[in-house]
Tab-separated table of C-alpha atoms in Angstrom:
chain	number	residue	atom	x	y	z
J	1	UNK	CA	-9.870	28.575	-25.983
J	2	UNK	CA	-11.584	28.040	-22.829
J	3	UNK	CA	-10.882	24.900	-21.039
J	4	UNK	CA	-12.958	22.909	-18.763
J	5	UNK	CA	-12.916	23.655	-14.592
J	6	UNK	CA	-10.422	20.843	-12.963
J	7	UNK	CA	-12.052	17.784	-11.732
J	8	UNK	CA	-9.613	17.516	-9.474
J	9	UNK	CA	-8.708	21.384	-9.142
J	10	UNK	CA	-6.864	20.692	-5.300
J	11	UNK	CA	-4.453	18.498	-6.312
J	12	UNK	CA	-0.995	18.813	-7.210
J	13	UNK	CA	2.465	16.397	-7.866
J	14	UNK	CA	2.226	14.148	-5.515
J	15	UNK	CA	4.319	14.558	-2.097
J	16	UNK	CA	6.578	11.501	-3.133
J	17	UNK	CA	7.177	12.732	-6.924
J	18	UNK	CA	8.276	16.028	-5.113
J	19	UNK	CA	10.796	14.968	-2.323
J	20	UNK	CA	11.795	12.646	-5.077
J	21	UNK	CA	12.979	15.330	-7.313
J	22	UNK	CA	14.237	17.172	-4.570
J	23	UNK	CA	16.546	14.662	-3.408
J	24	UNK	CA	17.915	13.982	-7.298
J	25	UNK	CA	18.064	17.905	-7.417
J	26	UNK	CA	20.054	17.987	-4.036
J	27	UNK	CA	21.993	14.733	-4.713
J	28	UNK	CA	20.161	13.579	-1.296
J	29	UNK	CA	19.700	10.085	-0.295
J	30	UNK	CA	16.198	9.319	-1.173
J	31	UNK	CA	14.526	7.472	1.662
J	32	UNK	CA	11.307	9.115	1.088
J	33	UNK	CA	9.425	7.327	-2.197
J	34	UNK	CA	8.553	3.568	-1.278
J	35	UNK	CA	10.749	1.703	-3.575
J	36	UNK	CA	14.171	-0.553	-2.760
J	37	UNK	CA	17.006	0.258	-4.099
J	38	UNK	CA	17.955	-3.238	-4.993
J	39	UNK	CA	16.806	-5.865	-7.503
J	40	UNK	CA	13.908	-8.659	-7.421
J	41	UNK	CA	14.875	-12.132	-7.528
J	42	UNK	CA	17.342	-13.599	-9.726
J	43	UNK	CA	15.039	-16.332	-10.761
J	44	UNK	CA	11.751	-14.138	-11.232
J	45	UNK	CA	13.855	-11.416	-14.339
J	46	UNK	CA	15.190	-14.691	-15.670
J	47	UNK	CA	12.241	-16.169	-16.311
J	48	UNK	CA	10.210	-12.525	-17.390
J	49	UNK	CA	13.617	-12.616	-19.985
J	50	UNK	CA	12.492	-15.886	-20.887
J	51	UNK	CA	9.246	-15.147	-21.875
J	52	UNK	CA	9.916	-12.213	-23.430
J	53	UNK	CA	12.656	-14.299	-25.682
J	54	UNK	CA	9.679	-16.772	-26.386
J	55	UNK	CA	6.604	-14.805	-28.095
J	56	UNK	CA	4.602	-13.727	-24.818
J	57	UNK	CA	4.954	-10.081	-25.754
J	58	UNK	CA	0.812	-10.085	-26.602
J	59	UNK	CA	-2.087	-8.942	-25.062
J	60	UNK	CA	-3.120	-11.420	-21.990
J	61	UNK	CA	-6.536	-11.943	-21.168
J	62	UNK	CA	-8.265	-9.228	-19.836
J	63	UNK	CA	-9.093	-10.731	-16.055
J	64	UNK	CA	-4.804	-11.837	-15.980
J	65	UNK	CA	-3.293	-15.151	-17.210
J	66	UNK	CA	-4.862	-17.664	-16.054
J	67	UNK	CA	-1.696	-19.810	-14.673
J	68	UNK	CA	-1.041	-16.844	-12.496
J	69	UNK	CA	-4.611	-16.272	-11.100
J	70	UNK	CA	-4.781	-20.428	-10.189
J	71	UNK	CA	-1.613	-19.433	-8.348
J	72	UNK	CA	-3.144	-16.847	-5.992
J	73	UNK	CA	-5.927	-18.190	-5.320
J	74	UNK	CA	-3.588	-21.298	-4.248
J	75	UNK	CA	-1.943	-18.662	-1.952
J	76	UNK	CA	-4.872	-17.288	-0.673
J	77	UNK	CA	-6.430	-20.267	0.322
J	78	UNK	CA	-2.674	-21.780	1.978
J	79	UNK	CA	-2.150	-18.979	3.831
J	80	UNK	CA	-5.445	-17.240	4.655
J	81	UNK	CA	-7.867	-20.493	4.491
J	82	UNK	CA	-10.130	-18.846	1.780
J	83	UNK	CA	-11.166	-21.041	-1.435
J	84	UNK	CA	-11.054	-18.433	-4.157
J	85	UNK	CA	-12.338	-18.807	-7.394
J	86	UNK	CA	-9.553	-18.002	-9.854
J	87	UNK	CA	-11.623	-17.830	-12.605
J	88	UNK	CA	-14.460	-15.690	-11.070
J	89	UNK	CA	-12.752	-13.862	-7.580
J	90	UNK	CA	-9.373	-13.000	-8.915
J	91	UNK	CA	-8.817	-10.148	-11.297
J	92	UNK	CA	-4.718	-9.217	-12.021
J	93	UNK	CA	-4.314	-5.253	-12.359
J	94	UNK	CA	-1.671	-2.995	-13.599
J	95	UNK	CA	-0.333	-1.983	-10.732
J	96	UNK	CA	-2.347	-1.700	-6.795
J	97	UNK	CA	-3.599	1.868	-7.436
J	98	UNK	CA	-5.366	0.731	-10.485
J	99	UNK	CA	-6.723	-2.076	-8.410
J	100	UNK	CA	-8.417	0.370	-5.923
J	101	UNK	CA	-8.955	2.831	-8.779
J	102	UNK	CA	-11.200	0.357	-10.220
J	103	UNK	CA	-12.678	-0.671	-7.439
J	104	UNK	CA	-14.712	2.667	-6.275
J	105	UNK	CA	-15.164	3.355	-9.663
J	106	UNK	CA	-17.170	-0.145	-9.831
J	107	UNK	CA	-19.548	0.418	-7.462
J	108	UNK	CA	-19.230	4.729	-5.633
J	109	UNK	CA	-21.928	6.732	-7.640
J	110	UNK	CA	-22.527	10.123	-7.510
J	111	UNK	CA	-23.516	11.468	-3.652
J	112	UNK	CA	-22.207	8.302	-1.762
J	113	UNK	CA	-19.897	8.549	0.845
J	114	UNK	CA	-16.156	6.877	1.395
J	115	UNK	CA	-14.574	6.740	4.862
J	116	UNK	CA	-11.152	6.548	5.101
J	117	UNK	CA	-8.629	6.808	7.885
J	118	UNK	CA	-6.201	9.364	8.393
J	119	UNK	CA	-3.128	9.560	7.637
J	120	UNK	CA	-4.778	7.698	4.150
J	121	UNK	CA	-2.803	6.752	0.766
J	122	UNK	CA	-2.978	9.426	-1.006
J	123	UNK	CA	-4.548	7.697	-4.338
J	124	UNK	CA	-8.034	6.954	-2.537
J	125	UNK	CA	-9.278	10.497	-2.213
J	126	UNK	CA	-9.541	11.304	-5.829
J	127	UNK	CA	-10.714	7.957	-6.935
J	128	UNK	CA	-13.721	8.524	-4.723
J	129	UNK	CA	-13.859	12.499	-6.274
J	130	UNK	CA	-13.402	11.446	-9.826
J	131	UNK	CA	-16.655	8.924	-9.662
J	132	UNK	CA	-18.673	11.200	-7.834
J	133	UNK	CA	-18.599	9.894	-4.240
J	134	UNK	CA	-17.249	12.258	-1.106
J	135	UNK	CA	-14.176	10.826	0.839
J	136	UNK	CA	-15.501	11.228	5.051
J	137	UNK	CA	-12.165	11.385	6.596
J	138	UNK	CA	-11.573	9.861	10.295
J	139	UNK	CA	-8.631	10.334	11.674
J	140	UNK	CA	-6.654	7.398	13.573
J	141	UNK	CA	-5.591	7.716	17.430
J	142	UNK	CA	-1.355	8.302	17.246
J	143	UNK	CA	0.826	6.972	18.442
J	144	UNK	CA	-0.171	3.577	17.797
J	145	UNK	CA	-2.485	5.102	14.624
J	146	UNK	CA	-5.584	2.805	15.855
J	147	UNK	CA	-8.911	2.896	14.148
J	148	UNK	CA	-11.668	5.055	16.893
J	149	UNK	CA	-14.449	1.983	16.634
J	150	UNK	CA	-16.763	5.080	18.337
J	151	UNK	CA	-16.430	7.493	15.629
J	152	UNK	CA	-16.619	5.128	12.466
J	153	UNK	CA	-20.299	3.744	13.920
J	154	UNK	CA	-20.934	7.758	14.218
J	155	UNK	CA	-19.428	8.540	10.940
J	156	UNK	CA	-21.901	5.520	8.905
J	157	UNK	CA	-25.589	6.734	7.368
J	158	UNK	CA	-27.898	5.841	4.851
J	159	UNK	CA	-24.709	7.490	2.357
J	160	UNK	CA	-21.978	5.380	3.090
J	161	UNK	CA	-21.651	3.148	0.604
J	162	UNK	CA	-17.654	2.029	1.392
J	163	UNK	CA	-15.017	1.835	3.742
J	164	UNK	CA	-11.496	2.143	2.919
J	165	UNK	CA	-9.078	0.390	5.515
J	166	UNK	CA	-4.923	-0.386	4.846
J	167	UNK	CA	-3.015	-3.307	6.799
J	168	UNK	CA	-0.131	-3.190	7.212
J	169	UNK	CA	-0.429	0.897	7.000
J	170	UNK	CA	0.707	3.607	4.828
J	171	UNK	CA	2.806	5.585	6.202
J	172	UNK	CA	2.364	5.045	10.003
J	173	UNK	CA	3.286	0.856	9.959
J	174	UNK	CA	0.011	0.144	11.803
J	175	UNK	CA	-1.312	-3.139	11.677
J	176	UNK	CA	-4.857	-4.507	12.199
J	177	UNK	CA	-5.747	-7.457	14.810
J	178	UNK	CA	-8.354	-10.022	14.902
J	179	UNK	CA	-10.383	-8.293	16.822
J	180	UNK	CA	-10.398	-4.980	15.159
J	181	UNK	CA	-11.721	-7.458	11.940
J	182	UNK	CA	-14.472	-8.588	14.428
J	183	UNK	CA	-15.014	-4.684	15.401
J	184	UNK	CA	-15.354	-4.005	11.691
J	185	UNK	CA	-17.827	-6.762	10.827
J	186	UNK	CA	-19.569	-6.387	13.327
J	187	UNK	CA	-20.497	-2.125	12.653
J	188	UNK	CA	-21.203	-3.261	8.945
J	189	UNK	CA	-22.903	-6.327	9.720
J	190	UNK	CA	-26.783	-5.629	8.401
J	191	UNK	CA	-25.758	-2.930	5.733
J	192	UNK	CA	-24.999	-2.396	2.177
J	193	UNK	CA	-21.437	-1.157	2.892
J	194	UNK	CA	-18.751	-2.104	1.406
J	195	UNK	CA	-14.999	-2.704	2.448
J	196	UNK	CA	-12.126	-1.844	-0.069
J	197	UNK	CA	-8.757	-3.305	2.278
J	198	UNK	CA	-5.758	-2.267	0.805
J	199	UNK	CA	-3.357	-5.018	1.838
J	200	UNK	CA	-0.239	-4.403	-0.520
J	201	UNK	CA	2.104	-4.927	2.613
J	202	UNK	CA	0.693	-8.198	3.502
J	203	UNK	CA	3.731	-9.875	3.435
J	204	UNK	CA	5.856	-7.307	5.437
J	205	UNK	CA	4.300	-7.465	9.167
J	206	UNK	CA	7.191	-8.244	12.069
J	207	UNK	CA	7.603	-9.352	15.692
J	208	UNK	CA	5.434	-12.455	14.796
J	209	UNK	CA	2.318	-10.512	14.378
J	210	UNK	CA	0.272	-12.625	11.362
J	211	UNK	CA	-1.411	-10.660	8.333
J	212	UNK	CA	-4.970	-10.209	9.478
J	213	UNK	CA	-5.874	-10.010	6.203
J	214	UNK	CA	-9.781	-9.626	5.289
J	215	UNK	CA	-9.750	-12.928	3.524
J	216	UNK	CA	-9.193	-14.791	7.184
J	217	UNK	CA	-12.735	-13.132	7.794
J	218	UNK	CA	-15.467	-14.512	5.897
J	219	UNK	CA	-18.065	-12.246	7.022
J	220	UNK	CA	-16.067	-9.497	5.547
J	221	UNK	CA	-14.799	-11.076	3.079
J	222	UNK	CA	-18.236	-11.466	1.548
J	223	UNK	CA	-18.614	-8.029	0.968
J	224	UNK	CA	-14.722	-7.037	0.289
J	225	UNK	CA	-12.330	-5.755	-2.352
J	226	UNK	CA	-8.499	-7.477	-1.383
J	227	UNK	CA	-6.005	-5.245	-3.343
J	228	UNK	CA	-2.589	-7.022	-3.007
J	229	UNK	CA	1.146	-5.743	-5.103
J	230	UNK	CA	3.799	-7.865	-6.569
J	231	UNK	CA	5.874	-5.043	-6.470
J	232	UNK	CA	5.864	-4.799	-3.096
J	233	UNK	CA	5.840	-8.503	-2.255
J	234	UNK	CA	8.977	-8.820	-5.294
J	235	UNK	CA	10.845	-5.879	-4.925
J	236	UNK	CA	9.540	-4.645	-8.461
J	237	UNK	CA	7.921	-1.577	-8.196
J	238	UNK	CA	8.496	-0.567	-11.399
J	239	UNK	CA	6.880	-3.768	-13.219
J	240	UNK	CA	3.594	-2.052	-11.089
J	241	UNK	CA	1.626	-5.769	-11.576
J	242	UNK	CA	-1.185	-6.199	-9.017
J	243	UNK	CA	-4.613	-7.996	-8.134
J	244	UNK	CA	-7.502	-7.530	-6.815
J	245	UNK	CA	-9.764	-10.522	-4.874
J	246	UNK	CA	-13.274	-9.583	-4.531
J	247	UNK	CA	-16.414	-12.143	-5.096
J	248	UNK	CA	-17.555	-12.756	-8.287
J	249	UNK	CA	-20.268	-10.076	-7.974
J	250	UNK	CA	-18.074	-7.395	-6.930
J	251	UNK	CA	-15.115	-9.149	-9.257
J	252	UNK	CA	-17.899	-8.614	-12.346
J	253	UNK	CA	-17.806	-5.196	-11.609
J	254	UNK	CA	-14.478	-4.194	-11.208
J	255	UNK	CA	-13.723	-5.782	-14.165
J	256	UNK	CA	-16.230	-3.336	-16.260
J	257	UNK	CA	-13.747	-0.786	-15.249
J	258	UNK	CA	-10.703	-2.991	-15.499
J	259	UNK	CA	-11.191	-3.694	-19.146
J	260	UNK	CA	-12.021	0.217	-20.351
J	261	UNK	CA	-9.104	1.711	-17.972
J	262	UNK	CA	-6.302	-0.926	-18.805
J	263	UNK	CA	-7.853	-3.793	-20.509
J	264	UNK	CA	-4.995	-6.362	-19.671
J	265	UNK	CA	-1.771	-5.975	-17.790
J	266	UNK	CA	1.953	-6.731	-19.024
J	267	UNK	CA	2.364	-10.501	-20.340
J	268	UNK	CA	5.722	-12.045	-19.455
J	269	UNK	CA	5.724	-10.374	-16.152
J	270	UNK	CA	2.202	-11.850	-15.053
J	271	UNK	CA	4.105	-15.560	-16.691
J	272	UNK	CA	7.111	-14.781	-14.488
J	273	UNK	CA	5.702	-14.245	-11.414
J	274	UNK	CA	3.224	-17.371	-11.910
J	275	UNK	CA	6.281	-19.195	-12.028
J	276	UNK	CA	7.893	-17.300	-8.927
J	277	UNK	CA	4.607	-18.446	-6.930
J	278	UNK	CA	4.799	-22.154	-7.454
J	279	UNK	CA	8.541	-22.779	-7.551
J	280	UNK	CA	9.650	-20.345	-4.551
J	281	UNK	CA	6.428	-19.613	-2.299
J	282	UNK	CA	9.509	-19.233	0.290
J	283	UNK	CA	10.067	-15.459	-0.985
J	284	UNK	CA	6.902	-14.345	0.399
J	285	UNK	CA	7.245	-16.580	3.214
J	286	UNK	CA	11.208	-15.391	4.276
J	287	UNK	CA	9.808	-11.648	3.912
J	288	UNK	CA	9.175	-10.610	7.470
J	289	UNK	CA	12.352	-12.019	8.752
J	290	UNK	CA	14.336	-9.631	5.488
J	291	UNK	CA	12.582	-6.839	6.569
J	292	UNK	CA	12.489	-6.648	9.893
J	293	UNK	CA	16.471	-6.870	9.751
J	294	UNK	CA	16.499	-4.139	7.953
J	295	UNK	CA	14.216	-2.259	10.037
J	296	UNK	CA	15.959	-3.161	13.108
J	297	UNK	CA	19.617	-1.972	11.766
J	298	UNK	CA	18.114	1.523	10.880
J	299	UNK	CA	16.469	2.108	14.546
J	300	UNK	CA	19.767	0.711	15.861
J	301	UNK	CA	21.781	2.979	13.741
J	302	UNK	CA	19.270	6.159	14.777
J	303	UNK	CA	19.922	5.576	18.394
J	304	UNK	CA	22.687	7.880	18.195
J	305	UNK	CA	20.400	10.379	16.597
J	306	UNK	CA	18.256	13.165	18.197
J	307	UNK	CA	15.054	11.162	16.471
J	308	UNK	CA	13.169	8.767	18.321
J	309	UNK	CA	11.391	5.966	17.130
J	310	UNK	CA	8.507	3.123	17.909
J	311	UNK	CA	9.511	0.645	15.793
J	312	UNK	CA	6.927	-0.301	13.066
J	313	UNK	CA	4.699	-3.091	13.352
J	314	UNK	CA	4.710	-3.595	9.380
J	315	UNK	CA	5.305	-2.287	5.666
J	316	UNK	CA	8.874	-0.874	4.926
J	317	UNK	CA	8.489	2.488	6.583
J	318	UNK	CA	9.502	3.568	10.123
J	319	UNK	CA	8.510	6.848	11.649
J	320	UNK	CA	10.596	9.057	13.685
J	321	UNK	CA	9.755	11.946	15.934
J	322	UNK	CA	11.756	15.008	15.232
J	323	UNK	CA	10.575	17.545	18.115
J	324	UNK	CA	14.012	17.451	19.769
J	325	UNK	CA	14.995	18.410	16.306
J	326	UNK	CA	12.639	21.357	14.723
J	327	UNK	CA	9.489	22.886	15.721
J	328	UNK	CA	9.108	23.344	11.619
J	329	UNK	CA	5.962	21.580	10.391
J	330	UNK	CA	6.619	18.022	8.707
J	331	UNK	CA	7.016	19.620	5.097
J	332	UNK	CA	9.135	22.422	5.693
J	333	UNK	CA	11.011	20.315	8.006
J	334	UNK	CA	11.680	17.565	4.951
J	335	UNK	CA	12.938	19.954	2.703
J	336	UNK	CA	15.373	21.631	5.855
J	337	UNK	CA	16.394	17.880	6.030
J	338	UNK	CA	17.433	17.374	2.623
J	339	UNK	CA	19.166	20.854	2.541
J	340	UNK	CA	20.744	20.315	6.024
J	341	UNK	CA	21.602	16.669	5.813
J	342	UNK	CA	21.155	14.977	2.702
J	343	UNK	CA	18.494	12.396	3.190
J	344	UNK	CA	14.901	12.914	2.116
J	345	UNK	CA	11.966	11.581	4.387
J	346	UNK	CA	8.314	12.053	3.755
J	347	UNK	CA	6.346	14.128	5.613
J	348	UNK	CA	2.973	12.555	7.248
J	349	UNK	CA	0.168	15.635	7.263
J	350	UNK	CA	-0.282	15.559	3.652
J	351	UNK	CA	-2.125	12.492	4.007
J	352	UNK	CA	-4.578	14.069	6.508
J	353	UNK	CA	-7.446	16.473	5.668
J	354	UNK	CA	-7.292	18.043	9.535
J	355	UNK	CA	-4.270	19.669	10.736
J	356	UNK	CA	-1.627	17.001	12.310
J	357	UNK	CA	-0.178	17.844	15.841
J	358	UNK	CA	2.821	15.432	15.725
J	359	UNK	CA	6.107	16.382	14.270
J	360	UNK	CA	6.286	13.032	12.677
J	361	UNK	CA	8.056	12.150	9.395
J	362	UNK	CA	8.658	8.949	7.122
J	363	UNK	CA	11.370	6.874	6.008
J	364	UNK	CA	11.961	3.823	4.058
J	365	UNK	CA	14.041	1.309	4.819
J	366	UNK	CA	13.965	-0.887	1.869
J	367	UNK	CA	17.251	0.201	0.647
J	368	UNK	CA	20.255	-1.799	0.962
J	369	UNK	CA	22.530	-2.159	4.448
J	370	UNK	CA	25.066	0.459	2.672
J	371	UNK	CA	22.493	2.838	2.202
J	372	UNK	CA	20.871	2.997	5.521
J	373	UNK	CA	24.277	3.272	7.149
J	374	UNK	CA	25.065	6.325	5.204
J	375	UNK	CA	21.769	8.050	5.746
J	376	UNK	CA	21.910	7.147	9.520
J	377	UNK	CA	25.159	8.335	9.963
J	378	UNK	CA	24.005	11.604	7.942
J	379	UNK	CA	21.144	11.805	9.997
J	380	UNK	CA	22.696	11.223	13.150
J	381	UNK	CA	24.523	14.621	12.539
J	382	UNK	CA	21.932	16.924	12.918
């Protein structure tokens, strides 16, 4: 029997399924994959046990339950000054990467061009393949990973239908100011383009630096898709329970996609975490502070180390340098890493179509004090 060519013929496992299985295979501590290694909130599985106890084990309505969408849009306009529509603007997904799944699919035809910024998320590339668009990769300006404002007005032409941008960022821990916002508006300002931001980390920026989230902007806003996580945000990766704010417009057509590609997502989770909103907003709020406590022990504990550091500006990734280490590239370095000392990082140039000069690799910190102590102290070895 012959079988169809590969739609997607260049792709493999993904780089964090593979260091992941790796470290099990090597008994490794796994700092690579983005997920803690400790629970959500007490409160928030009590009450997803509580409505799984009572009957709300049924399909919820397609656009999320409606309790839950009131609740972000409550959010949204508390903490980013944007009256959202929950009926219309606010769509819950299973999971962010279904979120932007659904969101080229909505609107990238066949020809249309995608710019995204390297090191990119490794999910937005074959989204934009699979619905016929052409990813235009741009690559950021290390070490601080800043967007080149030059090159993206170069990069846009009657083809670009969408820009993809990430804040706080996957994997470097780049954040976006104000004025980069104001830089963006104003390059898009009299087109058709859209913006996809991909703001799962919102609540995990440091050093007092405030989420400059698209919805502060309304120019941008007007023409944006908002993907935020609650497993991020709750420490639930595994529930993978998202949302995506977009106007109703945009929100009509992401939900064509929504509907056929998941229909609805998981019922006493999206009633839990309604809940979570309007009896403890202080989770989201107390979220910098837990990180960056975290993130300040592990720098402090790689001083000792032959790594050096810049510590991140946001998410729950820090990365380290390793040229007084290796001259091995990034990959082959990770997998000398978990062989040599028994931690697994993620390397950075998969994300980037063009060769990567730096000798820069990733680790996540969201992993309890006990576990960064004994990967530091592993680390610190080498």
């Amino acid at each position: 029997m012959h079988f169809p060519d590969s739609k997607l013929p260049q792709v493999g496992t993904t780089i964090f399924s593979v260091m992941s299985q790796l470290a099990n295979d090597a008994g490794a501590i796994n700092l690579s994959q983005g997920f803690p290694d400790f629970d959500g909130p007490e409160y928030l599985r009590k009450r997803v046990a509580h409505y799984i106890e009572n009957g709300a084990n049924q399909y919820a309505p397609m656009t999320g339950i409606p309790a839950l969408r009131t609740a972000i849009a409550d959010k949204v306009e508390r903490i980013y000054g944007r009256v959202t529509c929950a009926e219309s603007e606010v769509t819950v997904t299973s999971g962010a990467t279904e979120a932007l799944f659904a969101a080229i699919a909505a609107v990238v035809q066949t020809g249309d061009e995608v710019i995204v910024f390297d090191p990119a998320y490794d999910s937005y590339e074959p989204a934009i393949q699979l619905n016929g668009g052409k990813a235009i990769h741009l690559a950021l300006n290390p070490p601080t990973f800043s967007i080149d404002w030059s090159a993206l007005k170069e990069a846009i032409n009657p083809r670009t239908r969408m820009i993809v941008i990430n804040s706080p960022h996957n994997p470097t821990g780049a954040v976006l100011r104000a004025d980069d916002l104001e830089q963006l508006a104003e390059i898009v300002r009299d087109t058709d383009i859209l913006i996809l931001s991909d703001e799962v980390y919102e609540h995990i920026s440091f050093d007092g630096l405030p989420h400059q989230s698209v919805l502060r902007h309304p120019e941008l806003s007007a023409r944006s898709f908002v993907v935020s996580s609650f497993g991020k945000t709750y420490h639930t990766t595994g529930w993978k329970v998202g949302y995506c704010i977009a106007p109703a417009v945009l929100s009509t057509e992401l939900r064509k996609v929504h509907q056929y590609l998941t229909f609805s997502t998981v019922t006493p989770v999206q009633l839990a975490l309604a809940d979570m909103m309007n009896e403890m907003p202080e989770h989201y709020e107390e979220l910098p502070a837990f990180y960056q406590q975290k993130r300040d022990m592990f720098c402090q504990l790689m001083e000792g180390s032959r790594f050096s550091c810049v510590k991140t500006s946001g998410t729950y990734f820090q990365l380290m340098d390793y040229s007084a280490i290796s001259d091995l590239p990034d990959t082959e370095f990770c997998r000398w890493l978990i062989e040599e000392a028994g931690v697994a990082a993620i390397p950075i140039s998969v994300f980037s179509e063009a060769p990567m000069e730096t000798r820069l690799v990733r680790f996540c910190f969201a992993k309890s004090d006990d576990t960064l102590r004994a990967a530091a102290e592993k680390l610190c070895k080498i």
